XYZ file of C-alpha atoms in Angstrom:
567
model
C 6.020 109.500 -8.707
C 6.637 110.460 -12.339
C 8.402 113.690 -11.365
C 10.528 111.834 -8.835
C 11.493 109.212 -11.420
C 12.380 111.871 -14.039
C 14.865 113.525 -11.654
C 17.402 110.761 -12.272
C 19.276 111.347 -9.007
C 22.915 110.253 -9.335
C 25.738 110.015 -6.803
C 28.374 111.995 -8.729
C 31.174 111.963 -6.118
C 31.028 109.660 -3.108
C 32.138 110.458 0.447
C 35.709 109.305 -0.231
C 36.087 111.694 -3.187
C 35.767 109.060 -5.939
C 34.298 110.427 -9.192
C 31.462 108.292 -10.628
C 32.207 108.524 -14.367
C 29.860 105.685 -15.316
C 27.056 107.243 -13.335
C 27.625 110.594 -15.046
C 27.417 109.027 -18.527
C 24.215 107.218 -17.572
C 22.787 110.478 -16.201
C 23.622 112.367 -19.424
C 21.901 109.704 -21.511
C 18.786 109.621 -19.337
C 18.312 113.404 -19.312
C 19.441 113.670 -22.988
C 21.924 116.386 -22.147
C 23.590 116.115 -25.571
C 20.371 117.288 -27.276
C 20.299 120.481 -25.215
C 23.518 121.806 -26.685
C 24.594 124.830 -24.695
C 21.090 125.572 -23.474
C 21.346 124.164 -19.952
C 22.204 125.548 -16.518
C 23.861 124.040 -13.451
C 22.777 125.080 -9.973
C 24.618 123.887 -6.859
C 24.086 124.449 -3.163
C 26.571 124.397 -0.298
C 26.367 125.199 3.380
C 26.637 123.785 6.919
C 25.513 120.281 7.718
C 21.843 119.815 8.664
C 20.944 123.324 7.478
C 18.197 122.130 5.100
C 20.013 122.175 1.731
C 18.384 119.024 0.336
C 14.977 120.137 1.592
C 15.382 123.544 -0.071
C 16.335 121.989 -3.440
C 13.433 119.532 -3.307
C 10.976 122.369 -2.701
C 12.469 124.755 -5.320
C 13.330 122.348 -8.136
C 11.051 119.360 -7.385
C 13.939 116.935 -6.919
C 14.021 113.873 -4.690
C 17.217 114.249 -2.691
C 17.283 112.363 0.612
C 16.202 114.630 3.480
C 17.088 114.447 7.174
C 14.377 113.503 9.693
C 14.940 115.755 12.720
C 12.697 113.570 14.898
C 15.140 110.653 14.459
C 18.171 112.771 15.335
C 20.422 115.216 13.518
C 23.124 113.432 11.519
C 24.854 113.464 8.142
C 22.424 112.666 5.301
C 24.190 113.732 2.086
C 27.674 112.293 1.530
C 29.809 113.623 -1.301
C 27.964 115.304 -4.216
C 24.595 114.282 -5.650
C 23.106 115.625 -8.885
C 19.612 115.528 -10.358
C 17.556 117.108 -13.127
C 14.894 119.684 -12.313
C 11.439 118.654 -13.493
C 9.177 121.195 -15.171
C 11.870 123.854 -15.596
C 13.176 125.127 -18.969
C 15.836 125.358 -20.140
C 17.278 122.096 -18.813
C 18.545 122.663 -15.289
C 20.833 120.317 -13.356
C 21.038 120.648 -9.568
C 23.997 119.505 -7.434
C 23.572 118.827 -3.697
C 26.937 119.103 -1.867
C 27.887 117.483 1.403
C 27.456 119.793 4.361
C 30.489 121.500 5.868
C 31.583 121.443 9.512
C 30.216 117.908 10.040
C 30.973 115.750 13.079
C 31.723 112.745 10.866
C 34.745 114.346 9.161
C 35.858 116.463 12.096
C 36.831 120.088 12.325
C 40.356 119.645 10.942
C 39.518 117.633 7.781
C 38.612 120.568 5.463
C 40.379 119.362 2.278
C 37.264 117.649 0.893
C 35.114 120.670 1.740
C 37.453 123.014 -0.178
C 37.696 120.688 -3.167
C 33.929 120.223 -3.393
C 33.430 124.000 -3.097
C 35.955 124.683 -5.894
C 34.316 122.017 -8.042
C 30.897 123.604 -7.562
C 32.253 127.072 -8.377
C 33.952 125.695 -11.492
C 30.979 123.940 -13.080
C 27.958 125.847 -11.741
C 26.169 128.814 -13.226
C 24.480 129.553 -9.930
C 25.855 128.660 -6.488
C 23.462 128.821 -3.541
C 25.162 129.307 -0.181
C 22.754 128.231 2.560
C 23.484 129.670 6.020
C 21.773 130.271 9.361
C 20.689 133.788 10.191
C 22.356 133.605 13.597
C 25.727 132.749 11.957
C 26.016 136.138 10.250
C 28.903 138.109 11.742
C 29.982 135.318 14.110
C 33.688 134.627 14.422
C 33.204 130.890 14.852
C 30.269 130.363 12.508
C 29.726 126.918 11.001
C 30.125 128.201 7.407
C 33.184 130.393 7.966
C 35.722 128.015 6.275
C 33.394 127.692 3.269
C 32.960 131.451 2.878
C 36.700 131.951 3.254
C 37.394 129.569 0.370
C 34.790 131.210 -1.890
C 35.892 134.783 -1.233
C 39.587 133.977 -1.574
C 38.940 132.577 -5.077
C 37.011 135.650 -6.112
C 39.612 137.917 -4.558
C 42.271 136.431 -6.863
C 40.298 136.994 -10.040
C 38.982 140.426 -9.178
C 42.589 141.637 -8.798
C 44.265 139.427 -11.431
C 45.734 142.360 -13.406
C 47.461 143.552 -10.260
C 48.870 140.140 -9.573
C 50.266 139.504 -13.079
C 51.728 143.011 -13.420
C 54.671 141.847 -11.321
C 55.670 138.907 -13.509
C 58.405 140.865 -15.344
C 60.462 141.758 -12.273
C 63.792 140.067 -11.784
C 63.905 140.098 -7.942
C 61.359 139.317 -5.185
C 61.471 140.017 -1.565
C 60.802 137.169 0.822
C 57.309 138.397 1.710
C 56.362 139.125 -1.913
C 57.679 135.719 -3.010
C 55.601 133.923 -0.404
C 52.474 135.858 -1.366
C 53.172 135.149 -5.010
C 53.348 131.446 -4.342
C 50.003 131.573 -2.527
C 48.388 133.438 -5.437
C 49.848 130.935 -7.867
C 48.183 128.089 -5.959
C 44.806 129.758 -6.317
C 45.541 130.518 -9.970
C 46.391 126.912 -10.813
C 43.055 125.688 -9.335
C 40.941 128.570 -10.579
C 41.975 128.408 -14.275
C 39.384 125.604 -14.630
C 36.454 128.006 -14.659
C 35.558 131.582 -15.544
C 34.274 133.499 -12.519
C 32.332 135.817 -14.719
C 29.834 133.020 -15.412
C 29.248 132.034 -11.770
C 26.541 133.759 -9.748
C 26.599 133.563 -5.961
C 23.249 133.592 -4.156
C 23.192 133.645 -0.341
C 20.172 131.998 1.237
C 19.672 133.217 4.806
C 17.640 130.681 6.813
C 15.460 132.211 9.544
C 14.158 129.192 11.463
C 11.462 130.934 13.507
C 8.569 130.694 11.030
C 8.892 127.032 10.098
C 8.876 125.684 13.706
C 5.844 127.835 14.453
C 4.025 126.457 11.431
C 4.928 122.924 12.496
C 3.962 123.632 16.090
C 0.404 124.660 15.254
C -0.824 121.253 13.985
C 0.996 119.484 16.802
C -0.710 121.683 19.378
C -4.065 121.216 17.683
C -3.611 117.452 17.776
C -2.581 117.485 21.446
C -5.508 119.726 22.387
C -7.871 117.428 20.546
C -6.427 114.445 22.426
C -6.960 116.261 25.719
C -10.543 117.016 24.758
C -11.223 113.407 23.744
C -9.451 111.952 26.794
C -11.570 109.450 28.690
C -10.812 109.921 32.365
C -12.827 106.918 33.514
C -10.086 104.428 32.649
C -7.452 106.534 34.377
C -9.737 106.965 37.379
C -10.343 103.225 37.563
C -6.628 102.518 37.246
C -5.812 105.126 39.900
C -8.418 103.674 42.230
C -7.054 100.177 41.631
C -3.487 101.338 42.289
C -4.532 103.102 45.493
C -6.444 100.053 46.714
C -3.508 97.811 45.860
C -1.093 100.087 47.711
C -3.406 100.243 50.737
C -3.690 96.456 50.733
C 0.094 96.072 50.571
C 0.621 98.545 53.414
C -2.096 96.893 55.491
C -0.618 93.436 54.884
C 2.836 94.635 55.905
C 1.439 96.328 59.030
C -0.514 93.205 60.023
C 2.577 91.079 59.492
C 4.629 93.390 61.716
C 1.983 93.420 64.458
C 1.630 89.639 64.329
C 5.372 89.145 64.652
C 5.510 91.675 67.516
C 2.791 90.045 69.632
C 4.006 86.532 68.900
C 7.391 87.614 70.222
C 5.733 89.056 73.338
C 3.774 85.844 73.930
C 6.889 83.727 73.569
C 8.812 85.945 75.986
C 6.083 85.890 78.638
C 5.524 82.118 78.439
C 8.872 80.546 77.637
C 10.735 81.253 80.875
C 7.860 80.753 83.353
C 6.809 77.454 81.737
C 10.368 76.172 81.959
C 10.549 77.108 85.660
C 7.218 75.414 86.424
C 8.241 72.221 84.635
C 11.558 72.103 86.483
C 9.752 72.576 89.813
C 7.516 69.543 89.098
C 5.007 70.263 91.852
C 1.683 68.495 92.253
C -0.175 71.424 90.662
C 2.331 72.126 87.878
C -0.089 71.739 84.977
C -2.804 73.655 86.786
C -0.359 76.558 87.180
C 0.680 76.283 83.507
C -2.956 76.374 82.355
C -3.607 79.441 84.481
C -0.479 81.166 83.172
C -1.397 80.364 79.560
C -4.937 81.669 79.996
C -3.862 84.955 81.589
C -1.066 85.712 79.132
C -3.177 84.728 76.111
C -6.052 86.979 77.176
C -3.687 89.900 77.716
C -1.943 89.436 74.366
C -5.226 88.962 72.468
C -6.717 92.101 74.017
C -3.684 94.212 73.105
C -3.494 92.691 69.617
C -7.195 93.346 69.021
C -6.776 96.956 70.100
C -3.841 97.377 67.693
C -5.836 95.866 64.798
C -8.876 98.068 65.388
C -7.248 100.994 63.564
C -6.702 99.033 60.332
C -10.393 98.826 59.293
C -10.326 95.054 58.919
C -13.224 92.717 58.394
C -14.443 91.094 61.577
C -13.848 87.579 60.253
C -10.246 88.341 59.302
C -9.663 89.952 62.687
C -11.047 86.923 64.538
C -8.840 84.684 62.438
C -5.723 86.634 63.448
C -6.689 86.588 67.134
C -7.330 82.852 66.959
C -3.935 82.339 65.350
C -2.303 84.232 68.227
C -4.055 82.024 70.796
C -2.954 78.907 68.940
C 0.589 80.257 68.818
C 0.587 80.620 72.621
C -0.478 76.978 72.945
C 2.266 75.974 70.500
C 4.853 77.806 72.615
C 3.847 75.876 75.752
C 3.718 72.555 73.932
C 7.039 73.201 72.221
C 8.749 74.029 75.513
C 7.260 70.909 77.148
C 8.520 68.717 74.309
C 11.944 70.310 74.616
C 12.089 69.527 78.341
C 10.753 65.992 77.816
C 13.593 65.269 75.390
C 16.121 65.778 78.210
C 14.044 64.366 81.070
C 16.738 61.904 82.214
C 19.270 64.694 82.790
C 16.624 66.765 84.582
C 15.812 63.812 86.883
C 19.482 63.260 87.767
C 19.973 66.972 88.457
C 16.904 66.996 90.696
C 18.063 63.867 92.557
C 21.549 65.309 93.095
C 20.123 68.592 94.393
C 17.853 66.941 96.964
C 20.170 64.088 97.973
C 23.349 66.148 98.436
C 21.723 69.251 99.988
C 19.580 69.829 103.043
C 16.392 71.862 103.245
C 18.426 75.070 103.327
C 20.296 73.957 100.172
C 23.494 73.572 102.193
C 25.787 70.672 101.212
C 25.243 67.606 103.386
C 28.036 66.229 105.597
C 27.522 62.541 106.200
C 28.251 62.402 109.956
C 26.388 59.159 110.597
C 23.245 60.718 112.010
C 21.483 61.082 108.638
C 18.928 58.555 107.408
C 20.311 57.816 103.950
C 17.430 55.491 103.085
C 14.807 58.179 103.758
C 16.797 60.870 101.961
C 17.269 58.579 98.956
C 13.558 57.795 98.838
C 12.632 61.479 98.999
C 15.047 62.366 96.195
C 13.875 59.517 93.967
C 10.218 60.337 94.596
C 10.828 63.955 93.607
C 12.581 62.833 90.424
C 9.685 60.495 89.684
C 7.257 63.430 90.008
C 9.288 65.285 87.419
C 8.960 62.291 85.091
C 5.197 62.208 85.622
C 4.880 65.932 84.834
C 6.754 65.588 81.539
C 5.072 62.341 80.487
C 2.185 64.156 78.754
C 0.920 67.608 77.789
C -2.097 68.485 79.939
C -3.364 71.895 78.853
C -6.813 70.478 79.595
C -7.810 68.774 82.821
C -8.010 65.150 81.708
C -8.239 63.776 85.266
C -5.316 61.427 84.654
C -3.489 59.382 87.300
C -0.008 59.316 85.788
C 1.756 60.426 88.961
C -0.027 57.870 91.135
C 0.690 55.046 88.715
C 4.392 55.888 88.536
C 4.746 56.247 92.324
C 3.110 52.889 92.967
C 4.847 51.028 90.155
C 8.347 52.509 90.438
C 8.889 54.215 93.794
C 7.845 51.140 95.858
C 7.833 48.188 93.462
C 7.940 45.551 96.275
C 4.729 46.838 97.830
C 3.079 47.106 94.419
C 3.983 43.517 93.573
C 2.521 42.266 96.879
C -0.785 44.058 96.339
C -1.112 43.335 92.639
C 0.474 39.939 92.331
C -2.288 38.776 90.016
C -2.734 42.115 88.186
C -0.966 43.098 84.962
C 1.900 45.586 85.146
C 0.335 49.088 84.702
C 3.410 50.269 82.752
C 3.245 47.464 80.207
C 1.384 49.639 77.698
C 2.119 52.328 75.135
C -0.502 54.900 76.125
C -1.842 56.611 79.209
C -5.407 56.309 80.286
C -7.531 59.420 79.434
C -4.585 61.055 77.625
C -4.850 61.569 73.811
C -2.092 59.974 71.786
C -0.964 63.308 70.300
C -0.495 64.719 73.821
C 1.646 61.815 75.043
C 5.358 62.624 75.224
C 6.697 59.627 77.208
C 4.791 56.344 77.110
C 4.498 54.072 80.193
C 6.987 51.611 78.715
C 9.467 54.425 78.119
C 8.955 55.675 81.692
C 9.893 52.263 83.066
C 13.005 52.124 80.894
C 14.040 55.647 81.910
C 13.526 54.850 85.593
C 15.749 51.758 85.343
C 18.501 53.791 83.711
C 18.039 56.547 86.281
C 18.479 54.121 89.184
C 21.679 52.711 87.718
C 23.195 56.161 87.227
C 22.320 57.356 90.757
C 23.404 54.242 92.698
C 26.979 55.482 92.839
C 25.999 58.654 94.716
C 24.088 56.597 97.302
C 26.958 54.128 97.816
C 29.392 57.016 98.225
C 27.189 58.526 100.918
C 26.981 55.208 102.791
C 30.765 54.785 102.630
C 31.313 58.324 103.893
C 28.918 57.738 106.771
C 30.675 54.521 107.815
C 34.083 56.162 107.639
C 32.861 59.013 109.791
C 31.496 56.638 112.397
C 34.780 54.751 112.553
C 36.773 57.951 112.964
C 34.558 59.155 115.815
C 34.408 55.797 117.744
C 37.390 55.571 120.211
C 36.027 52.753 122.347
C 37.540 49.290 121.770
C 35.278 46.521 120.619
C 33.438 44.450 123.290
C 35.685 41.411 122.896
C 38.716 43.601 123.603
C 37.072 44.920 126.791
C 36.309 41.355 127.940
C 39.894 40.269 127.206
C 41.256 43.181 129.219
C 39.019 42.285 132.154
C 40.082 38.609 132.165
C 43.761 39.173 131.587
C 44.001 42.174 133.925
C 42.161 40.661 136.910
C 45.368 40.245 138.967
C 46.398 43.841 138.336
C 42.939 44.998 139.370
C 43.233 43.119 142.709
C 46.648 44.694 143.262
C 45.175 48.184 142.797
C 42.474 47.439 145.337
C 45.044 46.252 147.908
C 47.233 49.407 147.416
C 45.158 52.654 147.285
C 48.237 54.707 146.403
C 48.114 53.238 142.900
C 44.533 54.413 142.583
C 45.551 57.957 143.468
C 48.357 57.894 140.886
C 46.041 56.456 138.249
C 43.463 59.150 139.021
C 46.053 61.921 138.708
C 47.312 60.389 135.462
C 43.730 60.254 134.155
C 43.197 63.932 134.952
C 46.461 64.832 133.240
C 45.614 62.801 130.136
C 42.117 64.304 129.995
C 43.552 67.804 130.263
C 45.976 67.024 127.439
C 43.110 65.516 125.398
C 41.001 68.615 125.713
C 43.898 71.016 125.311
C 45.282 69.337 122.157
C 41.891 68.376 120.668
C 43.158 64.910 119.813
C 39.811 63.753 118.377
C 39.867 66.381 115.623
C 43.526 65.720 114.848
C 42.885 62.047 114.041
C 39.944 62.797 111.762
C 42.371 63.401 108.889
C 44.207 60.096 109.394
C 46.386 58.308 111.942
C 49.720 59.416 110.512
C 48.628 62.994 110.232
C 47.303 62.863 113.821
C 50.530 61.538 115.341
C 52.618 64.011 113.363
C 50.515 66.919 114.544
C 50.468 65.751 118.173
C 54.263 65.313 118.249
C 54.676 69.021 117.586
C 52.072 70.056 120.199
C 52.796 67.598 123.056
C 55.743 69.304 124.830
C 54.360 72.887 124.550
C 51.020 71.671 125.908
C 52.621 69.884 128.913
C 54.680 72.988 129.742
C 51.567 75.112 129.501
C 49.699 72.820 131.937
C 52.580 72.878 134.444
C 52.680 76.681 134.226
C 48.953 76.902 134.885
C 49.231 74.553 137.902
C 52.125 76.613 139.267
C 50.193 79.845 138.875
C 47.173 78.302 140.544
C 49.328 77.181 143.545
C 50.861 80.649 143.935
C 47.462 82.351 143.858
C 46.166 80.058 146.665
C 45.841 82.213 149.883
C 47.881 81.111 152.959
C 45.935 79.379 155.766
C 44.976 81.533 158.799
């Protein structure tokens, strides 16, 4: 610490080229330079940036110049010119540390400061150390080439000064000689500040192979010692933990994928068939659904269990996953049943329309008057009521309920039910079904009664339309006059009837006319023509009457000609 304090390091010229006069005076007072007289020496060092100039001075002259730390990155450390006194060296020796040349901070083109600092060092120093890399010797683009060029050009001028000044007495100069003379004069004007005979140049060639090897040895020893003292148990525990964690993550992802896959399969195999069974609304609908659920669940659980067997799972976790899959299958059936129950009224109307307007072969009905509309209506309504009873509750277990029987008695034939149970309470006047849990009830008895009333109102129009169509068809097909008209004809036409009996010729003419009219009736199909309306019938017959009569006459004529002559 005492040697470092006695160095009295001073920033003589800063990076911008400003001379620190006050700092120089303070330095001279601290080192008592005035007491030394002429017995002192000045040593300076110059060279490329980051070549170890400050480090070399600190080791040779025990100074405390700031050194670069290569582990923190190579950058500019010394800016401008620093000076310090050497401790423990006599006579008094002052050392100057110059800014490195060819630095990135100033750039390759800004060489004015480098030349000026080099000339200043050559002017005031007794010894100039030029620090350079061994691999830069002889290189065209070496880092210290501009510096060496400046130094050697100065010495070149003074070594041949007698030759230069011998031409000062001439009266004429050629262009080339004049230009060279001007260049020499520039060097002369700067170099008259010092005497080159007092300056000694010392080249320090830095071979950087030994120092890195010396630094490498302790680093390698330290690393080898760390390897020898390394406790592998912690790393082994951490590795084992990481492997187990990765295996658990992969297993969890695989289980999640398998669960999603088999849930999708269960939903696909149950969703459509359950919907079809509910729409069919047969007497054994829920028995068929329970059988379907059991078969598909067993198949899916078996396949899922086989897929999980390769994952080395605990038996309890495996059973939990299989149980979740079974519960999911039940949820699919219940969810589909709830979905169908929400639109039960539309399903009932669709079922009624299908049965009422179509025969057993699903062909559209034509109301000709022979159909029993009352029986067809009862069959269609009973079928719709069965659909309501199927969707009234979820029965994945056999509860032994009587929902269908209650609805058929209370709604399908309410008159008969009221006669039998005149003193008994209405079975639908309640909010729950007997033997059915509340969480499995989808449509309560009260709601069933309300839905049935709305259903009857919305289907009455179809029944009335069928009755009207049947009556219209009967009227179109009935050509006989009413009985009162027949009686009136008999009373009013009694005289004409007696006349016909007295004159048989009239009977023959009437008979022939009847045959002719019957032939025209059959030939023109008058009954079918009037089915589309009276006006349409007369219009159609007016176009067919004359051609039909001519056709009958032609047939009679042909028949008379084909008759063989009597023998």
